[in-house]
Every structure is written in C-alpha cells, then in structure tokens.
Amino acid sequence: MGRRLHVLDVGMGQGTQALRLARAGHSVTGLESDAEMLASARAALASEPEGIRERVRLIEGDGRDTGVHFLPGSFDVVLCHGVLMYVEEPDPMLAGLARMLAPGGLLSLLVRNADALAMRPGLAGDFGAALAAFDTAAYTNRLGLTVRADRLDALRATLAGIAAPLHAWYGVRVFTDNVGNDVELPAEELERVLALENRAGRTDPYRGVAALLHLCGVRG
C-alpha cells in the first residue's frame, strides 16, 4: 500500500510475522495468551534495532477479548493465523476481530481446511484414518492435540455476517503438507517448491484440497 499500516497480530506466537511487518515499516501490536510464546517474542524483539522495537507493542491477552484491549476501528489489518483451530466457537471471536478494523481494513485468517482432512492421512497410506476424516471436522495436529478445522463456505457466511466479506482466498500447503518441518532443501529446489505452492494455492481445483486456507475479508 505504500504507507505505514497499524496491524494487530492475534495469537502472534514467537512474533515471527510481527517482526517481519515491523521491519517493513508498519506499526504492529502482537496479542498472545501463552506466556512462554510471549517471552520468546519479547526476547526476539529485544535483539532488533531501536527503530524496529519502537514500532512493536506486545500484549498478553486472548484473541476473544480484543474489545478489552483496543477501541473499535483501531487497525488497518488484523491477522489471525493458526489460531481458530483452538477456538471451539470461532464466530464471536471473528466478530470481535472485525470490529477492530477501520473501514476498508483487512482481516487475514489462516485456518485448517476441514474439506481436505482426508488428504494428509490418505497420501500417507493411512486409509482408515482418511475414511474417518470425511465425517468430522476434528483432527490431531503435529503437537498431538485434538483440534478443529473450518470449512470455506461456513467462513464465507460468517465473514459476510460480520461486515468483512470474503475478498480473496488461497490454498496453503497443497503439495507439501506431509513434508516435515525439519526437511532442508537446496536453494534451487526450494525456489521451485515455493513457486509450485504459490501457483497451486491460487488455482482451482488444487487450492480446494490444500491443508490450510488463507482467507482475506475486507471491512465494509
């Protein structure tokens, strides 16, 4: 956009994307409920130059309580990435996040794709688990926790109902969901993988079976 944005990163974890946005010149508020994650984010922030540190504010708090910490319309962008799967009833939380947006503001969500839960076990050869995945929105994540996934159509309806209708959506990890986080690729191969995922994540029918969905709603 070419201007400094006010960004709220809900469930920021260790602060990776918050710091990246601050380095790009934006003003970022990170909200995190886990004390250990928050401590890691503060340690990472402390190692940054002063000009970046002054653009970041870190707050301990829950994404369901944004109204306690901020005034409505305070942010140009609200990020909620990898959080909804831990929230049993996401609609009230999403409504609260939408209220934090200024008119024209962007709500960015990264969620587990409930319409593709059979893909990971199926491609791994666990066909019993793949069959069972068709009948549930629950799954076990890589931390061993049982959490929930979201369906595109349901989130589309929710975003329309909270005055932040869906503007665009993308698939994430179409071909690489079964690749371990510790796998290292040569630079040239990594470049090809990223190009492949970028293309597939924007292209039907591939994006519909991605492990994750990236949804962008715009506040009316």
Short mmCIF file of C-alpha atoms in Angstrom, two decimals:
data_model
loop_
_atom_site.label_atom_id
_atom_site.label_comp_id
_atom_site.label_asym_id
_atom_site.label_seq_id
_atom_site.Cartn_x
_atom_site.Cartn_y
_atom_site.Cartn_z
CA MET A 1 0.00 0.00 0.00
CA GLY A 2 2.98 2.33 0.34
CA ARG A 3 2.00 3.66 3.77
CA ARG A 4 2.56 2.65 7.36
CA LEU A 5 -0.24 0.37 8.50
CA HIS A 6 -1.50 -0.31 12.01
CA VAL A 7 -1.50 -4.10 12.32
CA LEU A 8 -2.89 -6.36 15.03
CA ASP A 9 -1.40 -9.88 15.11
CA VAL A 10 -3.70 -12.09 17.19
CA GLY A 11 -2.05 -15.22 18.56
CA MET A 12 1.31 -13.98 17.32
CA GLY A 13 3.29 -16.91 18.81
CA GLN A 14 7.02 -16.13 18.80
CA GLY A 15 6.43 -12.93 16.86
CA THR A 16 7.90 -14.00 13.52
CA GLN A 17 5.40 -12.26 11.28
CA ALA A 18 5.00 -9.30 13.65
CA LEU A 19 8.74 -8.58 13.43
CA ARG A 20 8.73 -9.03 9.67
CA LEU A 21 5.97 -6.43 9.35
CA ALA A 22 7.75 -4.06 11.71
CA ARG A 23 10.92 -4.36 9.64
CA ALA A 24 8.81 -3.38 6.62
CA GLY A 25 7.88 -0.14 8.39
CA HIS A 26 4.48 -0.95 9.85
CA SER A 27 3.22 -0.38 13.39
CA VAL A 28 2.43 -3.77 14.91
CA THR A 29 0.59 -4.85 18.06
CA GLY A 30 1.05 -8.50 19.00
CA LEU A 31 -1.52 -10.24 21.21
CA GLU A 32 -0.54 -13.59 22.73
CA SER A 33 -2.05 -15.58 25.62
CA ASP A 34 0.77 -18.09 26.08
CA ALA A 35 3.37 -16.72 28.49
CA GLU A 36 6.26 -18.76 27.04
CA MET A 37 5.49 -17.65 23.49
CA LEU A 38 5.22 -14.07 24.66
CA ALA A 39 8.60 -14.32 26.40
CA SER A 40 10.15 -15.66 23.18
CA ALA A 41 8.64 -12.79 21.20
CA ARG A 42 9.97 -10.24 23.69
CA ALA A 43 13.44 -11.78 23.52
CA ALA A 44 13.38 -11.65 19.72
CA LEU A 45 12.19 -8.06 19.77
CA ALA A 46 14.94 -7.06 22.21
CA SER A 47 17.57 -8.04 19.64
CA GLU A 48 16.12 -5.73 16.99
CA PRO A 49 17.34 -2.17 16.29
CA GLU A 50 15.63 0.60 18.23
CA GLY A 51 13.75 1.83 15.17
CA ILE A 52 12.01 -1.53 14.86
CA ARG A 53 11.46 -2.03 18.58
CA GLU A 54 9.57 1.25 18.83
CA ARG A 55 7.11 0.09 16.16
CA VAL A 56 6.09 -3.06 18.09
CA ARG A 57 3.84 -3.40 21.12
CA LEU A 58 3.41 -6.82 22.76
CA ILE A 59 0.40 -7.58 24.96
CA GLU A 60 -0.54 -10.68 26.93
CA GLY A 61 -4.16 -11.44 26.14
CA ASP A 62 -6.68 -13.67 24.42
CA GLY A 63 -7.95 -13.10 20.90
CA ARG A 64 -11.50 -13.46 22.20
CA ASP A 65 -11.04 -10.35 24.34
CA THR A 66 -9.83 -7.78 21.83
CA GLY A 67 -12.57 -5.37 22.96
CA VAL A 68 -10.92 -5.24 26.39
CA HIS A 69 -7.63 -4.02 24.97
CA PHE A 70 -8.49 -1.91 21.91
CA LEU A 71 -11.04 0.54 20.59
CA PRO A 72 -13.15 -0.42 17.56
CA GLY A 73 -11.64 0.62 14.24
CA SER A 74 -8.10 0.83 15.62
CA PHE A 75 -6.33 -1.24 12.96
CA ASP A 76 -5.86 -1.35 9.20
CA VAL A 77 -5.03 -5.07 9.27
CA VAL A 78 -5.92 -7.85 11.71
CA LEU A 79 -4.03 -11.13 11.38
CA CYS A 80 -5.31 -14.34 12.93
CA HIS A 81 -3.11 -17.13 11.62
CA GLY A 82 -3.17 -20.65 13.04
CA VAL A 83 -5.48 -19.71 15.90
CA LEU A 84 -9.09 -20.60 15.02
CA MET A 85 -8.42 -24.34 15.25
CA TYR A 86 -8.02 -23.89 19.02
CA VAL A 87 -11.31 -21.99 19.42
CA GLU A 88 -14.43 -24.12 19.83
CA GLU A 89 -16.85 -21.36 18.78
CA PRO A 90 -15.00 -19.05 16.40
CA ASP A 91 -17.86 -16.81 15.23
CA PRO A 92 -17.94 -14.50 18.30
CA MET A 93 -14.16 -14.13 18.15
CA LEU A 94 -14.25 -13.30 14.44
CA ALA A 95 -16.94 -10.69 15.04
CA GLY A 96 -14.72 -9.09 17.66
CA LEU A 97 -11.75 -9.07 15.31
CA ALA A 98 -13.83 -7.44 12.56
CA ARG A 99 -14.83 -4.66 14.96
CA MET A 100 -11.15 -3.82 15.40
CA LEU A 101 -10.86 -2.94 11.70
CA ALA A 102 -11.10 0.54 10.26
CA PRO A 103 -13.34 0.87 7.17
CA GLY A 104 -11.63 -0.89 4.28
CA GLY A 105 -9.41 -2.81 6.69
CA LEU A 106 -8.22 -6.36 6.02
CA LEU A 107 -8.98 -9.41 8.16
CA SER A 108 -6.47 -12.17 7.33
CA LEU A 109 -7.22 -15.71 8.52
CA LEU A 110 -5.16 -18.87 8.21
CA VAL A 111 -7.21 -21.97 9.10
CA ARG A 112 -7.09 -25.73 8.73
CA ASN A 113 -9.20 -26.84 5.78
CA ALA A 114 -11.98 -29.15 7.01
CA ASP A 115 -12.90 -30.08 3.45
CA ALA A 116 -9.49 -31.69 2.92
CA LEU A 117 -8.84 -33.51 6.19
CA ALA A 118 -8.64 -36.87 4.42
CA MET A 119 -5.72 -35.75 2.26
CA ARG A 120 -2.87 -35.99 4.79
CA PRO A 121 -3.63 -39.49 6.11
CA GLY A 122 -4.69 -40.71 2.67
CA LEU A 123 -1.45 -39.66 1.00
CA ALA A 124 0.49 -41.13 3.92
CA GLY A 125 -1.20 -44.50 3.33
CA ASP A 126 -3.38 -44.43 6.47
CA PHE A 127 -6.58 -45.23 4.61
CA GLY A 128 -8.70 -45.95 7.68
CA ALA A 129 -7.95 -42.52 9.11
CA ALA A 130 -8.61 -40.97 5.70
CA LEU A 131 -12.07 -42.55 5.52
CA ALA A 132 -12.87 -41.39 9.05
CA ALA A 133 -11.83 -37.83 8.22
CA PHE A 134 -14.76 -37.41 5.84
CA ASP A 135 -17.18 -37.44 8.77
CA THR A 136 -15.55 -34.98 11.15
CA ALA A 137 -14.06 -31.52 11.45
CA ALA A 138 -11.70 -32.62 14.23
CA TYR A 139 -8.11 -33.72 13.69
CA THR A 140 -4.89 -34.32 15.62
CA ASN A 141 -2.26 -31.71 14.89
CA ARG A 142 1.50 -32.13 14.86
CA LEU A 143 1.65 -31.25 18.56
CA GLY A 144 -0.58 -34.22 19.32
CA LEU A 145 -3.56 -32.03 20.23
CA THR A 146 -7.09 -32.71 19.04
CA VAL A 147 -8.34 -29.51 17.45
CA ARG A 148 -10.90 -28.43 14.84
CA ALA A 149 -10.85 -27.37 11.21
CA ASP A 150 -13.02 -24.87 9.31
CA ARG A 151 -14.96 -25.07 6.07
CA LEU A 152 -14.66 -22.40 3.40
CA ASP A 153 -18.41 -21.99 2.89
CA ALA A 154 -19.06 -21.59 6.61
CA LEU A 155 -16.35 -18.95 6.97
CA ARG A 156 -17.60 -17.17 3.86
CA ALA A 157 -21.02 -16.88 5.52
CA THR A 158 -19.51 -15.75 8.81
CA LEU A 159 -17.39 -13.04 7.17
CA ALA A 160 -20.43 -11.72 5.29
CA GLY A 161 -22.38 -11.62 8.55
CA ILE A 162 -19.73 -9.59 10.40
CA ALA A 163 -19.40 -6.97 7.64
CA ALA A 164 -15.99 -8.20 6.46
CA PRO A 165 -17.00 -10.20 3.37
CA LEU A 166 -14.56 -12.56 1.73
CA HIS A 167 -12.44 -10.73 -0.82
CA ALA A 168 -9.99 -13.48 -1.81
CA TRP A 169 -8.84 -16.90 -0.62
CA TYR A 170 -5.86 -19.15 -1.24
CA GLY A 171 -4.72 -22.67 -0.53
CA VAL A 172 -1.61 -23.20 1.58
CA ARG A 173 0.49 -26.40 1.58
CA VAL A 174 -1.16 -28.11 -1.36
CA PHE A 175 1.72 -30.48 -2.11
CA THR A 176 3.91 -30.16 0.98
CA ASP A 177 1.63 -31.00 3.90
CA ASN A 178 3.40 -34.31 4.55
CA VAL A 179 6.88 -32.77 4.37
CA GLY A 180 8.46 -32.46 7.80
CA ASN A 181 9.34 -29.05 9.19
CA ASP A 182 12.97 -30.13 9.60
CA VAL A 183 13.46 -31.02 5.92
CA GLU A 184 16.09 -28.82 4.26
CA LEU A 185 16.15 -28.35 0.50
CA PRO A 186 18.86 -26.89 -1.74
CA ALA A 187 18.12 -23.26 -2.64
CA GLU A 188 17.21 -24.06 -6.23
CA GLU A 189 14.81 -26.83 -5.22
CA LEU A 190 13.24 -24.67 -2.51
CA GLU A 191 12.62 -21.97 -5.10
CA ARG A 192 10.76 -24.48 -7.28
CA VAL A 193 8.70 -25.73 -4.33
CA LEU A 194 7.67 -22.19 -3.39
CA ALA A 195 6.74 -21.41 -6.99
CA LEU A 196 4.69 -24.61 -7.16
CA GLU A 197 2.83 -23.89 -3.92
CA ASN A 198 2.21 -20.28 -4.94
CA ARG A 199 0.73 -21.38 -8.27
CA ALA A 200 -1.36 -24.20 -6.81
CA GLY A 201 -2.63 -22.06 -3.95
CA ARG A 202 -4.19 -19.66 -6.43
CA THR A 203 -5.52 -22.23 -8.90
CA ASP A 204 -8.65 -24.38 -8.90
CA PRO A 205 -9.11 -27.24 -8.20
CA TYR A 206 -5.79 -27.51 -6.32
CA ARG A 207 -6.41 -24.80 -3.75
CA GLY A 208 -9.58 -26.55 -2.58
CA VAL A 209 -7.63 -29.55 -1.28
CA ALA A 210 -4.89 -27.57 0.45
CA ALA A 211 -4.13 -28.41 4.06
CA LEU A 212 -4.68 -24.79 5.07
CA LEU A 213 -6.77 -21.93 3.74
CA HIS A 214 -5.80 -18.27 3.73
CA LEU A 215 -8.91 -16.08 3.70
CA CYS A 216 -8.96 -12.30 3.28
CA GLY A 217 -12.04 -10.37 4.34
CA VAL A 218 -12.42 -6.62 3.84
CA ARG A 219 -14.35 -4.44 6.28
CA GLY A 220 -17.19 -2.57 4.56
#
